[in-house]
Short mmCIF file of N, CA and C in Angstrom, two decimals:
data_model
loop_
_atom_site.label_atom_id
_atom_site.label_comp_id
_atom_site.label_asym_id
_atom_site.label_seq_id
_atom_site.Cartn_x
_atom_site.Cartn_y
_atom_site.Cartn_z
N UNK B 1 54.09 42.76 80.37
CA UNK B 1 53.87 43.07 79.93
C UNK B 1 53.15 41.67 79.23
N UNK B 2 52.24 42.23 78.38
CA UNK B 2 51.93 40.66 77.75
C UNK B 2 51.79 41.82 76.43
N UNK B 3 51.60 41.30 75.50
CA UNK B 3 51.88 41.60 73.72
C UNK B 3 50.86 41.78 72.67
N UNK B 4 50.33 40.04 74.03
CA UNK B 4 49.53 39.56 72.74
C UNK B 4 50.07 38.96 71.51
N UNK B 5 51.46 38.37 71.47
CA UNK B 5 51.85 38.04 69.65
C UNK B 5 52.56 39.52 68.92
N UNK B 6 52.27 40.93 69.37
CA UNK B 6 51.93 41.94 68.13
C UNK B 6 53.40 42.37 67.35
N UNK B 7 53.18 42.57 66.80
CA UNK B 7 54.31 43.05 66.08
C UNK B 7 54.15 44.76 66.45
N UNK B 8 56.27 45.29 66.84
CA UNK B 8 56.17 46.09 66.34
C UNK B 8 56.38 47.13 65.87
N UNK B 9 55.65 47.65 64.50
CA UNK B 9 56.51 48.16 62.53
C UNK B 9 56.87 49.22 62.60
N UNK B 10 58.13 49.69 61.84
CA UNK B 10 58.63 50.55 62.43
C UNK B 10 59.09 50.73 63.37
N UNK B 11 59.17 50.50 64.16
CA UNK B 11 60.05 50.66 65.35
C UNK B 11 61.73 51.65 65.64
N UNK B 12 61.50 52.96 65.56
CA UNK B 12 62.69 53.74 64.99
C UNK B 12 63.68 54.22 66.49
N UNK B 13 64.60 53.70 67.00
CA UNK B 13 65.00 54.61 68.80
C UNK B 13 66.81 54.42 68.57
N UNK B 14 66.88 55.06 69.61
CA UNK B 14 68.06 54.79 69.79
C UNK B 14 68.93 54.27 71.37
N UNK B 15 67.62 53.63 71.47
CA UNK B 15 67.68 52.85 72.60
C UNK B 15 66.30 52.02 72.89
N UNK B 16 66.35 50.25 74.16
CA UNK B 16 65.32 50.08 74.30
C UNK B 16 64.46 49.52 74.26
N UNK B 17 62.83 49.76 73.86
CA UNK B 17 61.74 49.79 74.28
C UNK B 17 62.03 50.35 76.05
N UNK B 18 62.12 48.93 76.80
CA UNK B 18 62.62 48.97 78.16
C UNK B 18 64.06 49.20 78.48
N UNK B 19 63.86 50.15 79.76
CA UNK B 19 65.19 50.13 80.22
C UNK B 19 65.70 48.76 81.00
N UNK B 20 65.11 49.11 82.50
CA UNK B 20 65.48 48.33 83.28
C UNK B 20 63.74 47.76 83.66
N UNK B 21 64.43 46.61 83.87
CA UNK B 21 62.71 45.89 83.96
C UNK B 21 63.33 44.79 84.76
N UNK B 22 62.13 45.34 86.64
CA UNK B 22 62.79 44.69 87.69
C UNK B 22 61.58 43.98 88.24
N UNK B 23 61.31 42.36 88.31
CA UNK B 23 60.79 41.73 89.42
C UNK B 23 59.32 41.62 88.25
N UNK B 24 59.86 41.92 87.47
CA UNK B 24 58.47 41.87 85.68
C UNK B 24 58.55 40.55 84.71
N UNK B 25 57.77 40.42 84.24
CA UNK B 25 57.48 39.46 83.13
C UNK B 25 56.76 39.85 81.35
N UNK B 26 57.57 39.77 80.53
CA UNK B 26 57.64 40.26 79.20
C UNK B 26 56.81 39.16 78.75
N UNK B 27 55.85 39.64 77.54
CA UNK B 27 56.08 38.13 76.68
C UNK B 27 54.75 38.81 76.12
N UNK B 28 55.60 37.92 75.05
CA UNK B 28 54.26 38.00 73.45
C UNK B 28 54.86 39.62 72.76
N UNK B 29 56.03 39.75 72.42
CA UNK B 29 56.04 41.35 71.45
C UNK B 29 57.18 40.98 70.97
N UNK B 30 57.25 41.47 69.96
CA UNK B 30 57.85 40.77 68.27
C UNK B 30 58.16 41.90 68.02
N UNK B 31 59.57 42.34 67.75
CA UNK B 31 59.56 43.56 66.61
C UNK B 31 59.58 42.92 64.80
N UNK B 32 59.53 43.77 64.36
CA UNK B 32 59.24 43.35 62.28
C UNK B 32 60.52 44.16 61.57
N UNK B 33 60.30 43.48 60.49
CA UNK B 33 62.39 43.95 59.92
C UNK B 33 62.26 44.99 59.32
N UNK B 34 61.15 46.09 59.79
CA UNK B 34 61.34 47.24 59.44
C UNK B 34 61.79 48.73 60.33
N UNK B 35 61.96 47.84 61.31
CA UNK B 35 61.84 48.38 62.99
C UNK B 35 63.73 48.33 63.25
N UNK B 36 64.68 49.37 62.87
CA UNK B 36 65.87 50.07 63.80
C UNK B 36 66.01 50.49 64.74
N UNK B 37 66.88 49.67 66.17
CA UNK B 37 67.54 50.96 67.11
C UNK B 37 68.62 50.82 66.54
N UNK B 38 69.37 51.85 66.50
CA UNK B 38 70.61 52.52 65.89
C UNK B 38 71.30 53.68 66.76
N UNK B 39 72.33 53.64 66.81
CA UNK B 39 73.21 54.35 67.78
C UNK B 39 74.42 55.11 67.29
N UNK B 40 74.47 56.84 66.67
CA UNK B 40 75.60 56.66 66.25
C UNK B 40 76.82 57.98 67.18
N UNK B 41 77.67 58.56 67.05
CA UNK B 41 78.42 59.27 67.86
C UNK B 41 78.87 58.53 68.98
N UNK B 42 79.08 59.84 69.48
CA UNK B 42 79.79 60.01 70.74
C UNK B 42 78.94 59.85 72.37
N UNK B 43 79.80 58.80 73.22
CA UNK B 43 79.06 58.72 74.81
C UNK B 43 80.00 58.54 75.49
N UNK B 44 80.15 58.46 77.03
CA UNK B 44 80.74 57.80 78.30
C UNK B 44 79.85 57.45 79.00
N UNK B 45 80.61 56.16 79.69
CA UNK B 45 79.96 55.45 80.88
C UNK B 45 79.14 54.56 80.16
N UNK B 46 78.46 53.36 80.47
CA UNK B 46 77.87 52.20 80.60
C UNK B 46 77.12 52.79 79.68
N UNK B 47 77.08 51.58 77.95
CA UNK B 47 75.78 51.47 77.46
C UNK B 47 75.16 50.79 76.64
N UNK B 48 73.82 50.56 76.25
CA UNK B 48 73.31 49.33 76.29
C UNK B 48 72.00 50.04 75.47
N UNK B 49 72.79 49.08 73.90
CA UNK B 49 71.46 48.95 73.71
C UNK B 49 71.08 47.57 72.98
N UNK B 50 69.84 48.13 72.76
CA UNK B 50 68.57 45.70 72.08
C UNK B 50 67.88 46.85 71.83
N UNK B 51 66.57 45.65 70.91
CA UNK B 51 65.33 45.98 71.15
C UNK B 51 64.45 46.64 72.31
N UNK B 52 64.12 45.30 72.56
CA UNK B 52 63.50 45.35 74.03
C UNK B 52 63.60 45.59 75.56
N UNK B 53 65.00 45.19 75.77
CA UNK B 53 64.96 45.64 77.02
C UNK B 53 66.40 45.96 78.07
N UNK B 54 67.11 47.09 78.03
CA UNK B 54 68.18 47.21 78.67
C UNK B 54 69.22 46.02 79.41
N UNK B 55 68.24 46.37 79.93
CA UNK B 55 68.77 44.91 81.62
C UNK B 55 67.75 44.83 82.35
N UNK B 56 67.67 43.35 82.32
CA UNK B 56 66.18 42.75 83.42
C UNK B 56 66.80 41.65 84.85
N UNK B 57 66.05 42.39 85.76
CA UNK B 57 66.62 42.07 86.99
C UNK B 57 65.35 41.05 87.10
N UNK B 58 65.94 39.32 87.73
CA UNK B 58 64.85 39.33 88.42
C UNK B 58 63.37 39.25 87.64
N UNK B 59 63.94 39.20 86.40
CA UNK B 59 63.01 39.29 84.95
C UNK B 59 62.61 38.00 84.08
N UNK B 60 61.35 37.64 83.71
CA UNK B 60 61.06 36.24 82.91
C UNK B 60 60.67 37.51 81.25
N UNK B 61 61.12 36.81 80.24
CA UNK B 61 61.28 36.72 79.15
C UNK B 61 60.68 36.24 78.50
N UNK B 62 59.39 35.69 77.53
CA UNK B 62 58.74 34.75 77.25
C UNK B 62 58.41 35.05 75.96
N UNK B 63 58.33 34.43 74.80
CA UNK B 63 57.96 34.57 73.20
C UNK B 63 58.39 35.66 72.74
N UNK B 64 59.42 36.49 72.99
CA UNK B 64 59.51 37.77 72.27
C UNK B 64 60.67 37.41 71.11
N UNK B 65 60.52 38.02 70.35
CA UNK B 65 61.54 37.43 68.80
C UNK B 65 62.24 39.33 68.89
N UNK B 66 62.82 38.80 67.80
CA UNK B 66 63.17 40.86 67.09
C UNK B 66 63.83 40.03 66.09
N UNK B 67 63.87 40.95 64.81
CA UNK B 67 63.95 41.11 63.17
C UNK B 67 64.11 42.51 63.16
N UNK B 68 64.65 43.16 64.08
CA UNK B 68 64.74 44.80 63.95
C UNK B 68 66.85 44.34 63.71
N UNK B 69 66.96 45.76 62.49
CA UNK B 69 68.89 45.70 62.86
C UNK B 69 69.01 46.20 63.88
N UNK B 70 69.73 45.95 64.48
CA UNK B 70 70.45 46.93 65.61
C UNK B 70 72.11 47.23 65.01
N UNK B 71 72.28 48.61 64.90
CA UNK B 71 73.54 48.74 64.70
C UNK B 71 74.09 50.06 65.90
N UNK B 72 75.28 49.75 66.23
CA UNK B 72 76.48 51.11 66.55
C UNK B 72 77.54 51.44 65.86
N UNK B 73 77.53 52.63 65.45
CA UNK B 73 78.64 53.22 65.29
C UNK B 73 79.01 54.37 65.60
N UNK B 74 79.92 54.82 66.87
CA UNK B 74 80.26 55.19 68.04
C UNK B 74 81.91 55.43 68.57
N UNK B 75 81.97 56.37 69.57
CA UNK B 75 83.39 56.22 70.03
C UNK B 75 82.90 56.32 71.08
N UNK B 76 83.85 55.60 71.84
CA UNK B 76 83.45 55.99 74.14
C UNK B 76 84.50 55.83 74.23
N UNK B 77 83.96 55.63 75.78
CA UNK B 77 85.70 56.30 77.10
C UNK B 77 84.68 55.68 77.82
N UNK B 78 83.89 54.77 77.32
CA UNK B 78 83.18 54.06 78.37
C UNK B 78 84.15 52.44 78.80
N UNK B 79 83.54 51.94 80.01
CA UNK B 79 84.24 50.79 80.84
C UNK B 79 83.26 49.77 79.61
N UNK B 80 82.65 49.91 80.00
CA UNK B 80 80.74 48.31 79.48
C UNK B 80 80.16 48.64 77.93
N UNK B 81 80.08 47.99 77.40
CA UNK B 81 79.13 47.98 76.49
C UNK B 81 78.00 47.09 75.81
N UNK B 82 76.98 46.66 75.96
CA UNK B 82 76.48 45.73 75.44
C UNK B 82 75.15 46.20 74.45
N UNK B 83 75.24 44.90 73.53
CA UNK B 83 75.00 45.39 72.13
C UNK B 83 74.27 43.90 71.82
N UNK B 84 72.16 44.13 71.46
CA UNK B 84 71.95 42.11 71.19
C UNK B 84 70.52 43.08 70.34
N UNK B 85 70.29 41.55 69.67
CA UNK B 85 68.79 41.15 69.66
C UNK B 85 67.59 42.01 70.52
N UNK B 86 67.68 40.96 71.37
CA UNK B 86 66.31 41.72 72.61
C UNK B 86 66.99 41.94 74.08
N UNK B 87 67.62 41.64 74.45
CA UNK B 87 68.53 41.77 76.47
C UNK B 87 69.70 42.42 76.56
N UNK B 88 70.26 43.56 76.40
CA UNK B 88 71.25 43.83 77.00
C UNK B 88 71.91 43.27 78.03
N UNK B 89 71.91 42.98 79.26
CA UNK B 89 71.83 42.18 80.75
C UNK B 89 70.95 41.19 81.34
N UNK B 90 71.12 40.21 81.18
CA UNK B 90 70.45 39.63 82.09
C UNK B 90 71.11 39.06 84.18
N UNK B 91 70.40 39.39 84.91
CA UNK B 91 70.92 39.03 86.06
C UNK B 91 70.76 37.75 86.51
N UNK B 92 71.27 36.61 87.50
CA UNK B 92 71.36 35.93 87.76
C UNK B 92 69.74 35.36 87.72
N UNK B 93 69.12 36.16 88.32
CA UNK B 93 67.69 35.33 88.76
C UNK B 93 66.41 35.88 88.21
N UNK B 94 66.60 35.46 86.26
CA UNK B 94 66.45 35.98 85.02
C UNK B 94 66.21 34.60 84.07
N UNK B 95 64.93 34.88 83.52
CA UNK B 95 64.82 34.06 82.48
C UNK B 95 64.37 34.23 81.63
N UNK B 96 64.76 34.25 80.58
CA UNK B 96 64.74 34.24 79.31
C UNK B 96 64.52 32.41 77.86
N UNK B 97 63.11 32.52 78.03
CA UNK B 97 62.88 31.77 77.26
C UNK B 97 61.63 31.91 75.89
N UNK B 98 61.99 30.86 74.79
CA UNK B 98 60.81 30.56 73.46
C UNK B 98 61.52 31.86 73.37
N UNK B 99 62.66 32.44 72.91
CA UNK B 99 62.59 34.15 72.61
C UNK B 99 63.81 33.93 71.17
N UNK B 100 64.01 34.72 70.12
CA UNK B 100 64.29 34.47 68.41
C UNK B 100 65.09 35.39 68.10
N UNK B 101 65.89 35.48 67.89
CA UNK B 101 66.86 36.87 67.19
C UNK B 101 67.03 36.67 65.43
N UNK B 102 66.19 37.04 64.66
CA UNK B 102 66.44 36.87 62.84
C UNK B 102 66.77 38.19 62.91
N UNK B 103 66.59 39.27 63.32
CA UNK B 103 67.42 40.63 62.90
C UNK B 103 69.28 40.92 62.94
N UNK B 104 69.68 41.51 62.03
CA UNK B 104 70.71 41.79 61.67
C UNK B 104 71.77 42.24 62.79
N UNK B 105 72.95 42.29 63.65
CA UNK B 105 72.91 43.06 64.90
C UNK B 105 74.31 43.18 64.62
N UNK B 106 75.29 44.17 64.60
CA UNK B 106 76.26 44.81 63.94
C UNK B 106 77.16 46.03 64.51
N UNK B 107 77.58 45.46 64.71
CA UNK B 107 78.65 47.14 65.84
C UNK B 107 79.94 47.44 64.95
N UNK B 108 79.99 48.31 64.39
CA UNK B 108 81.03 48.67 62.93
C UNK B 108 82.32 49.19 63.79
N UNK B 109 82.88 48.26 62.68
CA UNK B 109 84.45 48.60 62.37
C UNK B 109 85.11 49.96 62.95
N UNK B 110 84.71 51.12 63.33
CA UNK B 110 85.16 52.91 63.04
C UNK B 110 84.81 52.52 64.65
N UNK B 111 84.05 51.57 65.62
CA UNK B 111 83.78 51.66 66.34
C UNK B 111 84.62 51.71 67.33
N UNK B 112 85.06 52.77 68.40
CA UNK B 112 86.02 53.05 68.90
C UNK B 112 86.09 52.47 70.74
N UNK B 113 86.44 52.02 72.06
CA UNK B 113 86.71 52.87 73.20
C UNK B 113 87.90 52.26 73.77
N UNK B 114 87.96 52.88 74.86
CA UNK B 114 89.00 52.59 75.83
C UNK B 114 89.43 51.63 76.02
N UNK B 115 91.41 51.19 76.04
CA UNK B 115 91.76 49.68 75.96
C UNK B 115 91.51 48.82 77.12
N UNK B 116 90.99 49.41 78.23
CA UNK B 116 90.01 48.51 79.03
C UNK B 116 88.93 48.48 79.50
N UNK B 117 88.01 48.48 78.06
CA UNK B 117 86.31 47.95 77.52
C UNK B 117 86.55 46.93 77.45
N UNK B 118 85.27 47.03 77.50
CA UNK B 118 84.46 45.62 77.28
C UNK B 118 83.35 45.57 76.26
N UNK B 119 83.34 45.08 75.40
CA UNK B 119 81.88 44.93 74.08
C UNK B 119 81.55 44.44 74.83
N UNK B 120 79.70 43.66 74.32
CA UNK B 120 79.28 42.28 74.60
C UNK B 120 78.21 42.33 73.39
N UNK B 121 78.28 41.28 72.38
CA UNK B 121 77.49 41.81 71.34
C UNK B 121 76.90 40.14 71.22
N UNK B 122 75.72 40.26 71.65
CA UNK B 122 74.95 38.86 71.14
C UNK B 122 73.62 39.00 70.83
N UNK B 123 73.25 37.88 69.74
CA UNK B 123 71.98 37.31 69.18
C UNK B 123 70.39 37.99 69.94
N UNK B 124 70.74 37.45 70.93
CA UNK B 124 69.20 37.13 71.71
C UNK B 124 69.45 37.88 73.54
N UNK B 125 70.63 37.37 74.23
CA UNK B 125 70.82 38.48 75.61
C UNK B 125 72.36 38.66 75.02
N UNK B 126 73.10 40.29 75.22
CA UNK B 126 74.61 40.25 75.07
C UNK B 126 75.42 39.54 76.38
N UNK B 127 74.97 39.76 77.78
CA UNK B 127 75.56 39.46 79.08
C UNK B 127 74.46 38.97 79.46
N UNK B 128 75.09 37.39 80.00
CA UNK B 128 74.17 36.80 80.53
C UNK B 128 74.53 35.94 82.43
N UNK B 129 74.02 36.22 83.33
CA UNK B 129 73.95 35.94 84.41
C UNK B 129 73.17 34.58 84.37
N UNK B 130 71.90 34.76 84.28
CA UNK B 130 70.48 34.08 83.93
C UNK B 130 70.57 32.64 83.98
N UNK B 131 69.29 32.36 83.09
CA UNK B 131 68.60 31.17 82.79
C UNK B 131 68.70 31.19 81.14
N UNK B 132 68.92 30.90 80.02
CA UNK B 132 68.27 30.92 78.87
C UNK B 132 67.66 29.47 78.44
N UNK B 133 66.18 29.12 77.34
CA UNK B 133 66.26 27.98 77.43
C UNK B 133 65.22 27.99 75.86
N UNK B 134 65.69 27.56 75.31
CA UNK B 134 64.35 27.58 73.70
C UNK B 134 64.77 28.61 73.06
N UNK B 135 66.27 28.94 72.83
CA UNK B 135 66.34 30.18 72.20
C UNK B 135 67.54 30.01 71.07
N UNK B 136 66.32 30.92 70.14
CA UNK B 136 66.75 30.78 68.37
C UNK B 136 67.43 31.83 67.85
N UNK B 137 69.08 31.33 66.70
CA UNK B 137 69.35 33.16 66.44
C UNK B 137 69.35 32.36 64.68
N UNK B 138 69.25 33.69 64.55
CA UNK B 138 69.68 33.20 62.90
C UNK B 138 69.43 34.19 62.16
N UNK B 139 70.15 35.29 62.72
CA UNK B 139 70.56 36.89 62.01
C UNK B 139 71.89 36.58 62.19
N UNK B 140 72.64 37.47 61.18
CA UNK B 140 74.05 37.65 61.67
C UNK B 140 74.44 38.23 62.63
N UNK B 141 75.42 37.91 63.76
CA UNK B 141 76.09 39.23 64.77
C UNK B 141 77.45 39.32 64.39
N UNK B 142 77.42 41.01 64.66
CA UNK B 142 79.11 41.49 64.11
C UNK B 142 79.63 42.06 64.92
N UNK B 143 81.07 42.19 64.77
CA UNK B 143 81.41 43.65 65.83
C UNK B 143 82.73 43.59 65.21
N UNK B 144 83.06 44.58 64.80
CA UNK B 144 83.95 45.14 64.84
C UNK B 144 84.41 46.41 65.22
N UNK B 145 84.84 46.55 66.60
CA UNK B 145 84.59 46.99 67.65
C UNK B 145 86.47 46.88 68.02
N UNK B 146 87.09 48.16 68.17
CA UNK B 146 87.97 47.73 68.79
C UNK B 146 88.48 48.78 70.13
N UNK B 147 88.22 47.67 70.40
CA UNK B 147 88.42 47.40 72.00
C UNK B 147 89.06 46.65 73.04
N UNK B 148 89.30 46.91 74.46
CA UNK B 148 90.10 46.51 74.70
C UNK B 148 89.94 44.69 74.82
N UNK B 149 88.50 44.27 75.27
CA UNK B 149 87.73 42.96 75.24
C UNK B 149 86.70 42.92 75.25
N UNK B 150 86.46 41.66 73.92
CA UNK B 150 84.87 41.87 73.20
C UNK B 150 84.43 39.98 72.96
N UNK B 151 83.79 40.37 73.41
CA UNK B 151 83.04 38.84 73.29
C UNK B 151 81.83 39.57 72.37
N UNK B 152 81.32 38.23 71.67
CA UNK B 152 80.42 37.93 70.29
C UNK B 152 79.94 36.47 69.74
N UNK B 153 78.73 36.33 70.27
CA UNK B 153 78.06 34.77 69.64
C UNK B 153 76.71 35.23 69.41
N UNK B 154 76.07 34.34 68.36
CA UNK B 154 74.56 34.22 67.65
C UNK B 154 74.05 34.11 68.52
N UNK B 155 72.93 33.45 70.04
CA UNK B 155 72.16 33.63 71.06
C UNK B 155 73.05 34.10 71.65
N UNK B 156 74.04 34.51 72.29
CA UNK B 156 75.09 34.97 73.85
C UNK B 156 75.94 36.19 73.50
N UNK B 157 75.84 36.19 74.01
CA UNK B 157 77.59 37.60 73.29
C UNK B 157 78.66 36.98 74.87
N UNK B 158 78.15 36.75 75.86
CA UNK B 158 78.88 36.43 77.40
C UNK B 158 77.65 36.01 78.32
N UNK B 159 78.49 34.66 78.62
CA UNK B 159 77.66 33.38 79.81
C UNK B 159 78.49 33.10 81.17
N UNK B 160 78.39 34.10 81.71
CA UNK B 160 78.42 34.07 83.21
C UNK B 160 78.78 32.47 83.70
N UNK B 161 79.36 31.92 84.68
CA UNK B 161 79.62 30.68 84.82
C UNK B 161 78.43 30.23 85.48
N UNK B 162 78.12 31.10 86.47
CA UNK B 162 76.42 30.57 86.93
C UNK B 162 75.52 30.25 85.99
N UNK B 163 75.60 31.11 84.56
CA UNK B 163 74.24 31.41 84.00
C UNK B 163 74.10 29.35 83.16
N UNK B 164 73.24 29.59 82.65
CA UNK B 164 72.88 28.55 82.11
C UNK B 164 72.91 28.90 80.03
N UNK B 165 72.87 28.03 79.22
CA UNK B 165 72.04 27.49 78.08
C UNK B 165 71.12 26.53 78.01
N UNK B 166 69.61 26.21 77.58
CA UNK B 166 70.19 24.76 77.52
C UNK B 166 69.07 25.12 76.11
N UNK B 167 68.62 24.30 75.24
CA UNK B 167 67.94 23.51 74.29
C UNK B 167 68.03 24.56 73.21
N UNK B 168 69.06 25.50 73.27
CA UNK B 168 68.97 26.42 72.53
C UNK B 168 70.41 27.08 71.06
N UNK B 169 69.60 27.22 70.14
CA UNK B 169 70.62 27.17 68.71
C UNK B 169 70.90 29.09 68.40
N UNK B 170 72.19 28.06 67.36
CA UNK B 170 72.01 29.79 66.54
C UNK B 170 72.63 28.72 64.60
N UNK B 171 71.92 29.47 64.44
CA UNK B 171 72.14 29.16 62.29
C UNK B 171 72.90 30.72 62.32
N UNK B 172 73.47 31.80 63.11
CA UNK B 172 73.00 32.93 62.16
C UNK B 172 74.79 32.92 62.25
N UNK B 173 75.32 33.99 61.25
CA UNK B 173 77.45 33.88 60.90
C UNK B 173 77.13 34.46 61.87
N UNK B 174 78.32 34.68 62.74
CA UNK B 174 78.85 35.21 63.81
C UNK B 174 80.30 35.85 63.21
N UNK B 175 81.00 36.98 63.02
CA UNK B 175 81.75 37.37 63.00
C UNK B 175 82.60 39.06 64.04
N UNK B 176 83.73 38.49 64.08
CA UNK B 176 84.41 39.49 64.88
C UNK B 176 85.83 39.47 63.94
N UNK B 177 85.89 41.09 63.89
CA UNK B 177 87.29 41.27 63.05
C UNK B 177 87.56 42.88 63.69
N UNK B 178 88.60 43.19 64.82
CA UNK B 178 88.88 44.30 65.23
C UNK B 178 89.28 44.76 64.37
N UNK B 179 89.15 46.68 63.75
CA UNK B 179 89.93 47.21 62.90
C UNK B 179 90.44 47.13 61.36
#
């Protein structure tokens, strides 16, 4: 998918634009600050909340940006939750290059999940097994979720041992304060 640098204006959703992307290339797509991706309520099972893509498998994301507000206020019996500006989960064969997050990412303090659950919250990608290069984040990232394990980061919420982050930086506020 080539967005040719186009902006999505006033995009409103409770889920990513693309769910699972496999063997794909997505480039040149920008979410403007009038857009919101918001989930409120109860859910069970895995939950992914991001502007662009829920999960990417052997996929390249290039020259994309998020300025939308991403917010969650929920109660869950889930084991995994991913909240991010652009991508929820990136597998080991995925590549994210020259992408930015300037949007506010917020998981409300009233969000609760089982004690054995994991929350991943990041500016560009929530959970990364792949390669991130030239990523920049200046939007605030915050989580007040009361859960078993929380991983919160400006560019990436959680980076596995196999994953790499090169020439990337965060200039936005990162906050975590459970309950």
